[in-house]
Amino acid sequence: ILCDLPTRARQVMGEFGHVYKEQYAVALFNGVRFEIEGGGGPQSQLLHRKNPLEDHSIFSGGLFQYLEGNKKWRNRFVFVADTYDVSFYENKVAHERGLHPKGTINCAGYKALTSMEEYLDLVSTSLPGVKAKAGSGPFVKGATQFPLILWHPYARHHYFCVLTEKEQTKWHAVLQDCVRHSNNGLSEECRVQTPAFTDAVRLHRQAQGHYGTWDMMCGGPPQILANLVMETLYPELRNLIGPRLKGKIQQRQRNWMLISEAVYKQVLSQTQAQYEALVQACEVETPRLDAALRTDMDQIITSKEHVSGKIRALVLPRAEQLLRRSVQPYVSSILEALMEPTSRGFSEVRDVFFRELVEVSKNTLNGGGKDKLGEHMEKISMLAFHPVKMQSCYEKVEQLSLEGLQQRFDVSSPSVFVQRAQILMREQMDNAVYTFEQLLHQSLEEKDQRGENLCKTIQCCQDRVLKKYDYDSSTVRKKFFREALLQIIIPYMLKQLAPSCHPDLPPFQELIFEDFSRFILVENMFEEVVLQSVTKDIMMAVKEAAVQKRHNLYRDSMILTNSDPDLHLLGESPSVDWAAQFGGGDEESDESPEGCGRSKWRRRQVVSMIKLDGMGPLPYESCLEVPGVDFIPEEGEMEGGVDFIPEEGEMEGGVDFIPEEGGMEEGGDFIPEEEEGCQHT
């Protein structure tokens, strides 16, 4: 099977490519139709920031990393950029100089863990029949008691650890945010490629008998396709190789992970090349298809409606019977399970936003008015992207449970809905913060304010934003509930209806003119009819739930251009640079040592360094800041001037991480031995 891997991967990709080309034409038709006919809907009352993380990074600092090659732990400087990729360097100096990282992790599909027990449970389930006995030691012994592990069902696992629980908590929140961001799905701005790709993946999996949500629909298209290929090959690979693994339990687990990683890397390389070729082939066809669509749009729509009516007459009675018998009794239960934790999460977003603004008012009043305002607002502006401050919001929705409903409706896990809700919460927080920034900045430009007057202005802007947030968060939640219900119910109905309806569908394709057959597919119309059959019930269920005051749901946000002209005009304004206008921010010169403008290595950082209450930095602080940020110690300013070099015997189990004689360069930075085995991911 290993020798035949490229052929089998090409076979899966060939099947997918055929479906993708079909769905590309359908998506192009829907996109052009939307462009011509237009579409309306609820509009946001809050402003939306176009590039919120411009000139910022997320976090950086020192971690111990386990190297597979020599089975040793090494100190690494880890940098999380605004892309949420995790890059690790030899040391801090290597990062500052702009050298290439020793490796970069795209966190799509990963899970961030803080427990070796939880990790071993996941490892044991990946290879049935090869499970460690209770009490047996792991094949990776942690250098400290505070591990951080990135686990993936197919790709390489990454092992880190830190010295304190506080560091572990902060790093875990950051890594979870990296996973959350990477799993957020494809850009909705691509009105053709994204729907074509997602529909093709869904239809391909349905053809294999896999309905319902899919946890591995994450990352970019090549990663998703690699996961799609592995979903087919992984069970066969496991059944063939698993029984042949020899040695102790830990060694067999480790060998299986190495095999899985090697196969996944090969598959990913292949899907990358084949997807690029597939997209290029479709783009070549796009001008011809677009011209045909715009010429015959009215006839195509008429033809589609004619055939769709006949399919509806066949499918609708069966769908409604299934709906009454097996779906309607459970809709309220599913909705309640979704609404409770989600509403608590959005309410916590509001509370966190309110508390932060109260702190701004108090600090501004007690600390010199506008002179200190820039410092406080600089922190507030990145509130939505501060994973530690947002953690209390995210934890609320993590309580979402579909227990009792998952098996019935073929929901693999609630994580798909949890991560989507968390992303929406982050977006709403940033919209609220950005709107507040713009309103406050406008008020400050109009007249000079200090003391109590400034606090009153902050209060006025705060109340105005909170009211808009209430309506926008309600609209976003209702849309989320509707989409989640559809994601749960529609696959179940398609699976139940497919055996009786699919045999009757082929004759309908003959009713479509050959020139229009690329844009009108019977399979898509069948799914649209099923969707229409359940939409009314879902809309009604969400509407009835909105009446309950405990969920704080309001009417949908509708804002006219002239109803709030001040805010409408502010929507085109750039983000406010509070540090530059009011002080308290980064005073670093825009000229980098290399003379290439503001260095990308010296961007302002969202998450600040770790300090113990009432104390300065830890003597061997491992979470160092990117230099150039105010109030952050530079290289050599840490106590002792040594970058995280513990004394001999401080590491648990005597793990070998201390360099040999001559392995240190002047200044205390660690130089590892040659050929450490740390490869690029």
XYZ file of C-alpha atoms in Angstrom:
681
model
C 0.000 0.000 0.000
C 2.967 2.343 0.599
C 4.286 1.725 -2.918
C 0.804 2.242 -4.323
C 0.159 5.408 -2.300
C 0.664 7.986 -5.098
C -1.681 6.050 -7.384
C -4.379 5.749 -4.736
C -4.084 9.416 -3.832
C -4.415 10.369 -7.518
C -7.513 8.197 -7.733
C -9.193 10.031 -4.842
C -8.127 13.379 -6.261
C -9.408 12.382 -9.696
C -12.843 11.594 -8.260
C -12.829 14.862 -6.343
C -11.635 16.840 -9.388
C -14.576 15.627 -11.467
C -17.044 16.756 -8.794
C -15.204 20.064 -8.304
C -15.431 20.988 -12.005
C -19.171 20.308 -11.945
C -19.678 22.381 -8.796
C -17.454 25.177 -10.119
C -19.852 25.820 -13.001
C -22.844 25.722 -10.629
C -21.134 28.118 -8.204
C -20.282 30.466 -11.075
C -23.948 30.461 -12.127
C -25.067 31.254 -8.562
C -22.438 33.980 -8.251
C -23.415 35.728 -11.491
C -27.109 35.412 -10.609
C -26.487 36.991 -7.192
C -24.518 39.785 -8.865
C -27.369 40.508 -11.287
C -30.332 40.111 -8.946
C -28.613 41.351 -5.804
C -29.382 40.205 -2.304
C -30.335 41.921 0.916
C -30.440 41.022 4.548
C -29.594 42.284 7.999
C -26.877 44.915 8.116
C -24.395 45.435 10.901
C -24.815 48.456 13.158
C -21.207 48.192 14.310
C -18.245 49.101 12.119
C -15.936 46.431 10.758
C -12.146 46.787 10.758
C -10.551 45.657 7.480
C -7.090 44.663 8.743
C -7.227 44.462 12.548
C -3.816 42.872 13.130
C -1.819 45.188 10.887
C 1.610 45.863 12.419
C 0.954 43.417 15.263
C 2.055 39.947 16.291
C 0.224 37.701 18.751
C 2.809 36.382 21.198
C 6.394 35.215 21.551
C 8.674 33.703 24.134
C 10.849 30.798 25.152
C 9.693 27.202 25.329
C 11.390 23.847 25.748
C 10.870 21.805 22.588
C 11.337 18.046 22.286
C 13.436 17.055 19.265
C 12.545 13.706 17.710
C 15.969 13.227 16.113
C 18.095 13.014 19.265
C 15.266 12.597 21.815
C 16.393 15.658 23.767
C 14.806 18.905 24.921
C 16.128 22.227 23.667
C 15.281 25.813 24.505
C 13.550 27.533 21.576
C 12.304 31.059 20.910
C 8.737 30.755 19.595
C 7.033 33.525 17.617
C 3.303 33.653 16.744
C 2.743 36.090 13.873
C -0.512 37.745 12.788
C -1.080 34.748 10.483
C -1.279 32.538 13.609
C 1.493 30.300 12.303
C 3.815 29.135 15.100
C 7.504 29.564 14.192
C 10.370 28.409 16.384
C 13.946 29.684 16.246
C 17.339 28.686 17.599
C 17.162 31.626 19.986
C 15.833 35.141 20.332
C 18.753 36.677 18.467
C 18.085 34.519 15.404
C 14.522 35.834 15.336
C 15.619 39.449 15.718
C 18.060 39.109 12.836
C 15.324 37.837 10.533
C 16.844 34.408 10.039
C 14.713 31.550 8.750
C 12.921 29.656 11.534
C 13.933 26.084 12.287
C 10.315 25.111 11.714
C 6.813 26.529 11.294
C 3.553 24.923 12.375
C 0.248 25.586 10.668
C -2.173 24.606 13.444
C -5.100 23.555 11.218
C -6.498 20.239 12.425
C -4.446 20.206 15.618
C -5.573 20.031 19.245
C -3.693 21.953 21.945
C -3.276 19.801 25.069
C -1.823 20.432 28.532
C -2.007 16.884 29.870
C 0.159 13.907 28.959
C -2.704 11.603 29.997
C -5.097 13.244 27.535
C -2.452 13.003 24.830
C -1.820 9.293 25.457
C -5.565 8.612 25.239
C -5.633 10.171 21.757
C -2.508 8.260 20.723
C -4.001 4.969 21.921
C -7.222 5.469 19.937
C -5.270 6.109 16.725
C -4.005 2.518 16.611
C -6.594 -0.005 17.909
C -5.146 -3.026 19.651
C -1.980 -1.140 20.626
C -2.815 0.431 23.964
C -0.432 1.061 26.831
C -1.205 -0.597 30.148
C -2.317 1.510 33.083
C 0.661 3.054 34.803
C 3.098 2.527 31.929
C 5.257 5.528 31.117
C 4.880 7.686 27.965
C 7.415 7.463 25.133
C 8.087 11.215 25.604
C 9.127 12.189 29.129
C 8.362 15.834 29.876
C 11.210 18.131 30.852
C 8.886 19.848 33.364
C 5.479 19.156 34.858
C 3.817 21.752 32.583
C 3.616 20.261 29.065
C 2.084 21.794 25.934
C 1.335 19.325 23.144
C -0.003 19.854 19.631
C -1.731 16.658 18.476
C -2.902 15.897 14.923
C -4.617 12.688 13.738
C -2.205 12.347 10.783
C 0.610 14.922 10.907
C 3.621 15.307 13.205
C 2.986 15.927 16.886
C 4.842 18.758 18.638
C 5.939 18.688 22.276
C 6.739 21.771 24.357
C 6.888 22.574 28.056
C 7.386 25.586 30.340
C 8.476 26.234 33.912
C 5.314 27.607 35.523
C 1.591 26.979 35.481
C 0.971 30.634 34.605
C 3.091 30.291 31.484
C 1.299 27.078 30.571
C -2.115 28.746 30.894
C -1.133 31.677 28.707
C 0.619 29.593 26.052
C -2.295 27.139 25.953
C -4.728 30.008 25.301
C -2.475 31.272 22.498
C -2.132 27.831 20.880
C -5.891 27.265 21.112
C -6.399 30.566 19.319
C -3.964 29.467 16.604
C -5.969 26.257 16.124
C -9.262 28.153 16.186
C -8.100 30.650 13.581
C -6.634 27.979 11.291
C -9.834 25.906 11.460
C -12.053 28.844 10.551
C -12.769 27.618 7.033
C -12.246 29.177 3.638
C -12.745 32.819 2.768
C -16.370 33.712 2.003
C -15.145 36.547 -0.202
C -14.359 33.985 -2.919
C -17.936 33.640 -4.199
C -17.096 30.914 -6.705
C -14.071 28.916 -5.529
C -15.168 28.550 -1.903
C -18.726 27.223 -2.486
C -17.476 25.029 -5.354
C -14.785 23.524 -3.138
C -16.937 22.992 -0.025
C -19.799 21.466 -2.043
C -17.382 19.195 -3.902
C -15.858 17.949 -0.635
C -19.302 17.371 0.865
C -20.631 15.513 -2.189
C -17.473 13.408 -2.452
C -17.784 12.351 1.195
C -21.490 11.631 0.770
C -20.660 9.362 -2.166
C -18.429 7.435 0.283
C -21.293 7.226 2.789
C -19.989 9.989 5.097
C -22.784 12.417 5.915
C -22.858 15.004 8.661
C -20.237 17.389 10.006
C -16.527 16.750 9.499
C -13.900 17.839 12.027
C -11.098 17.832 9.447
C -12.694 20.440 7.165
C -9.982 22.843 8.289
C -6.981 24.653 6.876
C -6.457 25.584 3.237
C -7.779 23.526 0.299
C -4.617 21.363 -0.033
C -4.771 20.478 3.682
C -8.483 19.656 3.464
C -7.865 17.483 0.420
C -4.992 15.713 2.185
C -7.374 15.011 5.071
C -9.919 13.744 2.536
C -7.380 11.331 1.043
C -6.231 10.200 4.483
C -9.816 9.545 5.543
C -9.938 6.905 2.798
C -6.412 5.474 3.118
C -5.845 5.699 6.870
C -8.039 2.720 7.926
C -6.452 0.487 5.276
C -2.960 1.615 6.244
C -3.671 1.044 9.922
C -5.114 -2.439 9.413
C -2.192 -3.478 7.206
C 0.708 -2.064 9.205
C -0.647 -2.079 12.771
C -0.386 -5.863 13.369
C 3.169 -5.915 11.952
C 4.626 -3.357 14.367
C 7.078 -4.935 16.804
C 8.624 -3.939 20.118
C 7.262 -2.409 23.304
C 3.956 -0.562 23.353
C 5.591 2.866 23.396
C 7.887 1.984 20.495
C 5.006 0.690 18.389
C 3.012 3.862 19.055
C 5.979 6.040 18.114
C 6.698 4.044 14.945
C 3.077 4.271 13.865
C 3.111 8.050 14.325
C 6.269 8.346 12.226
C 4.682 6.254 9.437
C 1.484 8.299 9.563
C 3.458 11.553 9.394
C 5.501 10.363 6.402
C 2.387 9.289 4.503
C 0.586 12.551 5.316
C 3.517 14.676 4.114
C 3.589 12.773 0.832
C -0.172 13.089 0.375
C -0.106 16.815 1.228
C 2.625 17.454 -1.335
C 0.575 15.650 -3.978
C -2.731 17.390 -3.194
C -1.010 20.782 -3.266
C 0.172 20.292 -6.854
C -3.040 18.688 -8.079
C -5.298 21.322 -6.529
C -3.317 24.144 -8.123
C -3.626 22.431 -11.507
C -7.378 21.941 -10.956
C -7.967 25.592 -10.085
C -5.912 26.735 -13.064
C -7.934 24.537 -15.433
C -11.211 25.970 -14.093
C -9.968 29.548 -14.320
C -9.093 29.022 -17.988
C -12.728 28.039 -18.612
C -14.213 30.875 -16.542
C -14.401 33.625 -19.248
C -16.251 31.337 -21.665
C -18.663 30.110 -18.994
C -19.252 33.632 -17.703
C -20.088 34.922 -21.180
C -22.562 32.074 -21.741
C -24.214 32.729 -18.389
C -24.723 36.430 -18.966
C -26.131 35.765 -22.443
C -28.618 33.050 -21.419
C -29.271 33.831 -17.738
C -33.054 34.219 -18.097
C -33.421 30.966 -20.036
C -31.181 29.078 -17.567
C -33.241 30.309 -14.615
C -36.499 29.364 -16.355
C -35.183 25.909 -17.200
C -33.984 25.367 -13.652
C -37.298 26.400 -12.125
C -39.177 24.075 -14.501
C -37.085 21.021 -13.589
C -36.940 21.999 -9.913
C -40.743 22.062 -9.789
C -40.931 18.481 -11.033
C -38.285 17.307 -8.554
C -40.152 19.091 -5.772
C -43.342 17.226 -6.624
C -41.464 13.937 -6.257
C -39.308 14.670 -3.205
C -41.333 17.078 -1.066
C -43.996 14.607 0.174
C -41.299 12.156 1.288
C -39.223 14.914 2.881
C -42.175 16.328 4.812
C -43.110 12.878 6.114
C -39.535 12.324 7.336
C -39.508 15.793 8.802
C -42.677 15.260 10.835
C -41.664 11.815 12.038
C -37.930 12.106 12.768
C -36.846 15.746 12.838
C -39.488 18.114 14.231
C -39.625 16.420 17.665
C -35.910 17.156 18.151
C -35.558 20.682 16.733
C -36.318 22.457 20.014
C -33.844 20.217 21.900
C -31.049 20.878 19.396
C -31.758 24.604 19.453
C -31.752 24.762 23.238
C -28.439 22.891 23.372
C -26.963 25.454 20.959
C -28.493 28.591 22.437
C -27.648 28.287 26.138
C -23.820 28.207 25.949
C -23.650 30.448 22.878
C -25.764 33.180 24.479
C -23.677 32.981 27.655
C -20.545 33.373 25.545
C -21.798 36.468 23.733
C -23.003 37.903 27.047
C -19.512 37.384 28.457
C -18.056 39.236 25.449
C -20.269 42.189 26.360
C -19.206 42.011 30.012
C -15.486 41.824 29.190
C -15.823 44.802 26.824
C -17.722 46.766 29.502
C -15.188 45.958 32.232
C -12.260 47.020 30.067
C -13.911 50.357 29.281
C -14.662 50.941 32.966
C -10.947 50.438 33.617
C -10.125 52.961 30.882
C -12.430 55.533 32.499
C -10.975 54.955 35.984
C -7.357 55.030 34.829
C -7.921 58.087 32.657
C -9.566 60.002 35.496
C -6.862 59.058 38.006
C -3.883 59.105 35.674
C -3.835 62.446 33.860
C -6.649 62.397 31.304
C -5.679 62.299 27.629
C -1.977 61.993 28.485
C -2.582 58.397 29.555
C -5.486 57.647 27.239
C -3.263 56.473 24.376
C -1.591 53.872 26.561
C -4.925 52.410 27.694
C -6.583 52.534 24.264
C -3.563 50.867 22.665
C -4.334 47.814 24.809
C -8.090 47.982 24.273
C -7.719 48.098 20.481
C -6.417 44.506 20.398
C -8.832 43.116 23.014
C -10.570 40.750 20.582
C -7.253 39.142 19.617
C -5.999 38.688 23.171
C -6.659 34.962 23.712
C -6.090 35.172 27.481
C -8.560 38.009 28.039
C -11.045 36.350 25.670
C -10.637 32.944 27.332
C -13.560 33.451 29.731
C -15.801 34.098 26.695
C -14.536 31.059 24.818
C -14.960 28.796 27.842
C -18.688 29.571 28.036
C -19.401 28.151 24.589
C -17.078 25.177 25.140
C -19.817 23.836 27.405
C -21.923 23.191 24.291
C -22.983 19.547 24.274
C -25.136 17.603 21.816
C -25.024 14.434 23.861
C -27.930 12.185 22.931
C -28.352 13.927 19.576
C -24.897 13.368 18.055
C -25.410 9.724 17.209
C -28.918 10.198 15.884
C -27.968 13.020 13.519
C -24.454 11.793 12.662
C -22.645 14.734 14.272
C -19.013 13.724 14.784
C -18.492 16.225 17.631
C -19.723 19.680 18.678
C -16.243 21.186 18.062
C -17.295 22.438 14.612
C -20.014 24.581 16.171
C -17.942 25.595 19.194
C -15.088 26.969 17.076
C -17.469 28.761 14.718
C -19.248 30.450 17.626
C -15.899 31.486 19.114
C -14.786 33.076 15.844
C -18.079 35.006 15.660
C -17.572 36.166 19.250
C -14.107 37.432 18.379
C -15.455 39.288 15.345
C -18.207 40.947 17.382
C -15.744 42.001 20.065
C -13.462 43.577 17.472
C -16.402 45.330 15.795
C -17.451 46.772 19.161
C -13.904 47.877 20.014
C -13.319 49.435 16.589
C -16.643 51.305 16.679
C -15.849 52.623 20.158
C -12.404 53.757 18.998
C -13.823 55.680 16.056
C -16.590 57.349 18.082
C -14.228 58.326 20.897
C -11.595 59.645 18.509
C -14.217 61.750 16.714
C -15.365 63.231 20.040
C -11.792 64.027 21.079
C -11.101 65.774 17.783
C -14.140 68.008 18.154
C -13.093 69.519 21.507
C -10.366 69.248 24.093
C -11.574 67.236 27.079
C -10.036 66.361 30.418
C -10.997 64.803 33.727
C -14.702 64.243 34.297
C -15.699 65.545 30.869
C -13.459 62.958 29.237
C -14.991 60.211 31.385
C -18.482 61.359 30.400
C -17.481 61.212 26.729
C -16.129 57.674 27.193
C -19.369 56.702 28.971
C -21.504 58.164 26.175
C -19.559 56.324 23.448
C -19.636 53.140 25.516
C -23.439 53.204 25.925
C -23.910 53.876 22.229
C -21.677 50.937 21.237
C -23.234 48.519 23.742
C -26.691 49.183 22.337
C -25.464 48.479 18.826
C -23.645 45.371 20.074
C -26.871 44.002 21.581
C -28.630 44.139 18.214
C -25.697 42.907 16.154
C -24.866 40.008 18.480
C -28.527 38.990 18.404
C -28.550 38.970 14.603
C -25.269 37.035 14.439
C -26.477 34.450 16.939
C -29.763 33.849 15.139
C -27.910 33.331 11.879
C -25.516 30.959 13.651
C -28.422 28.962 15.116
C -30.110 28.638 11.721
C -26.909 27.527 9.995
C -26.049 25.061 12.775
C -29.518 23.505 12.631
C -29.174 23.115 8.868
C -25.725 21.537 9.267
C -27.171 19.006 11.676
C -30.532 18.250 10.044
C -29.897 18.433 6.280
C -27.209 15.682 6.121
C -29.468 13.423 8.190
C -32.404 13.990 5.824
C -30.259 13.501 2.722
C -28.953 10.219 4.100
C -32.470 8.983 4.860
C -33.977 10.125 1.522
C -31.108 9.102 -0.781
C -32.006 5.376 -1.109
C -35.584 6.073 -2.194
C -35.046 9.295 -4.214
C -31.717 8.864 -6.034
C -32.933 6.105 -8.389
C -35.703 8.446 -9.588
C -33.470 11.466 -10.296
C -31.532 10.600 -13.534
C -34.541 11.044 -15.890
C -34.824 14.705 -14.801
C -31.410 15.481 -16.293
C -32.894 14.762 -19.733
C -35.276 17.716 -19.278
C -32.348 20.181 -19.220
C -31.005 21.654 -22.471
C -27.507 20.446 -23.206
C -26.162 24.022 -23.312
C -27.448 24.577 -19.770
C -26.501 21.195 -18.307
C -23.214 22.475 -16.872
C -25.024 25.045 -14.743
C -28.029 22.968 -13.665
C -27.379 19.688 -11.877
C -30.156 17.419 -10.661
C -28.225 16.453 -7.512
C -27.990 20.112 -6.457
C -31.689 20.726 -7.109
C -32.587 17.640 -5.062
C -30.631 19.053 -2.117
C -32.227 22.478 -2.581
C -35.698 20.913 -2.334
C -34.708 19.132 0.887
C -33.309 22.408 2.200
C -36.545 24.255 1.382
C -38.597 21.594 3.146
C -36.896 22.183 6.500
C -36.083 25.906 6.307
C -39.554 27.050 7.366
C -39.489 24.904 10.517
C -36.019 26.138 11.443
C -36.943 29.784 10.910
C -40.049 29.332 13.042
C -38.114 27.553 15.827
C -35.505 30.355 16.015
C -38.243 32.992 15.926
C -40.086 31.354 18.809
C -36.852 31.078 20.787
C -36.153 34.768 20.218
C -39.307 35.626 22.167
C -37.747 34.171 25.331
C -36.095 37.082 27.121
C -33.427 34.929 28.758
C -31.575 34.599 25.431
C -31.455 38.392 24.803
C -32.453 38.070 21.157
C -33.829 41.120 19.364
C -35.117 41.963 15.933
C -32.526 41.783 13.164
C -30.230 44.782 12.756
C -31.303 47.064 9.933
C -29.458 50.350 9.535
C -30.187 52.851 6.777
C -27.429 54.986 5.289
C -28.881 58.223 6.641
C -30.103 56.868 10.000
C -26.666 57.199 11.633
C -24.649 59.416 9.259
C -21.786 60.052 11.706
C -21.099 56.350 12.104
C -21.583 55.678 8.390
C -18.868 58.201 7.516
C -16.539 56.838 10.183
C -16.750 53.405 8.580
C -14.237 54.473 5.915
C -11.750 55.911 8.422
C -8.447 54.123 9.091
C -7.729 52.596 12.484
C -6.678 55.097 15.129
C -3.002 55.014 16.075
C -3.440 55.880 19.756
C 0.236 55.499 20.556
C 1.278 58.027 17.914
C -1.408 60.601 18.792
C -1.535 60.361 22.571
C 1.690 58.567 23.556
C 2.179 55.411 25.567
C 2.924 53.170 22.628
C 5.906 52.014 20.641
C 8.417 54.861 20.292
C 10.805 52.821 18.229
C 12.186 54.431 15.099
C 10.667 53.276 11.859
C 14.135 52.598 10.520
C 15.276 49.045 11.135
C 18.968 48.106 11.324
C 18.679 46.737 7.820
C 17.314 50.052 6.566
C 14.119 48.551 5.207
C 11.541 50.529 7.181
C 9.659 49.225 10.189
C 11.027 45.760 10.855
C 8.464 42.988 10.696
C 10.365 41.357 13.576
C 9.642 44.320 15.861
C 5.891 44.598 15.636
C 3.726 45.462 18.630
C 2.553 42.364 20.410
C -1.018 41.593 21.487
C -0.285 39.382 24.500
C 2.085 40.858 27.074
C 4.799 39.110 29.033
C 4.112 37.039 32.130
C 4.740 38.586 35.534
C 4.013 37.308 38.995
C 1.695 39.526 41.029
C 3.674 42.184 42.858
C 6.970 41.088 41.310
C 9.098 41.840 38.306
C 9.989 39.318 35.607
C 10.927 35.806 36.666
C 14.713 35.294 37.010
C 14.609 32.778 34.148
C 11.521 34.165 32.397
C 10.827 32.029 29.351
C 8.114 34.225 27.825
C 10.212 37.085 26.472
C 8.643 39.872 24.452
C 9.455 40.965 20.942
C 11.883 43.884 21.479
C 10.766 47.407 20.868
C 7.571 47.244 22.969
C 7.416 49.706 25.858
C 7.922 48.388 29.371
C 9.439 45.148 28.031
C 13.032 44.300 29.008
C 15.455 44.041 26.150
C 18.027 41.257 25.620
C 20.450 41.273 28.529
C 18.142 43.243 30.844
C 16.786 40.076 32.462
C 18.228 39.194 35.849
C 21.660 37.686 35.399
C 21.634 38.511 31.683
C 21.069 34.832 30.813
C 18.337 33.709 28.436
C 16.599 30.852 30.284
C 19.506 28.593 31.280
C 18.418 26.485 34.293
C 20.996 25.067 36.641
C 22.053 21.457 36.489
C 19.543 19.184 38.152
C 16.610 21.607 37.840
C 14.941 19.588 35.106
C 12.726 16.681 35.999
C 14.228 13.291 35.325
C 17.660 14.690 34.440
C 16.644 15.418 30.836
C 19.702 16.271 28.775
C 19.353 19.846 27.635
C 22.500 21.439 29.089
C 25.067 22.183 26.363
C 28.473 20.605 26.461
C 31.566 22.622 27.178
C 32.079 25.084 24.367
C 28.442 24.907 23.384
C 27.694 28.422 24.674
C 28.439 31.594 22.867
C 29.156 34.866 24.597
C 25.988 36.325 26.113
C 24.463 33.041 27.268
C 22.487 32.003 24.144
C 22.323 28.287 23.550
C 23.901 26.707 20.488
C 22.627 23.158 19.962
C 24.642 20.277 18.655
C 24.770 19.681 14.933
C 22.091 17.568 13.296
C 19.496 17.931 16.043
C 16.887 16.355 13.834
C 14.534 19.348 14.009
C 12.939 19.429 10.596
C 10.707 21.994 8.963
C 7.023 21.165 9.200
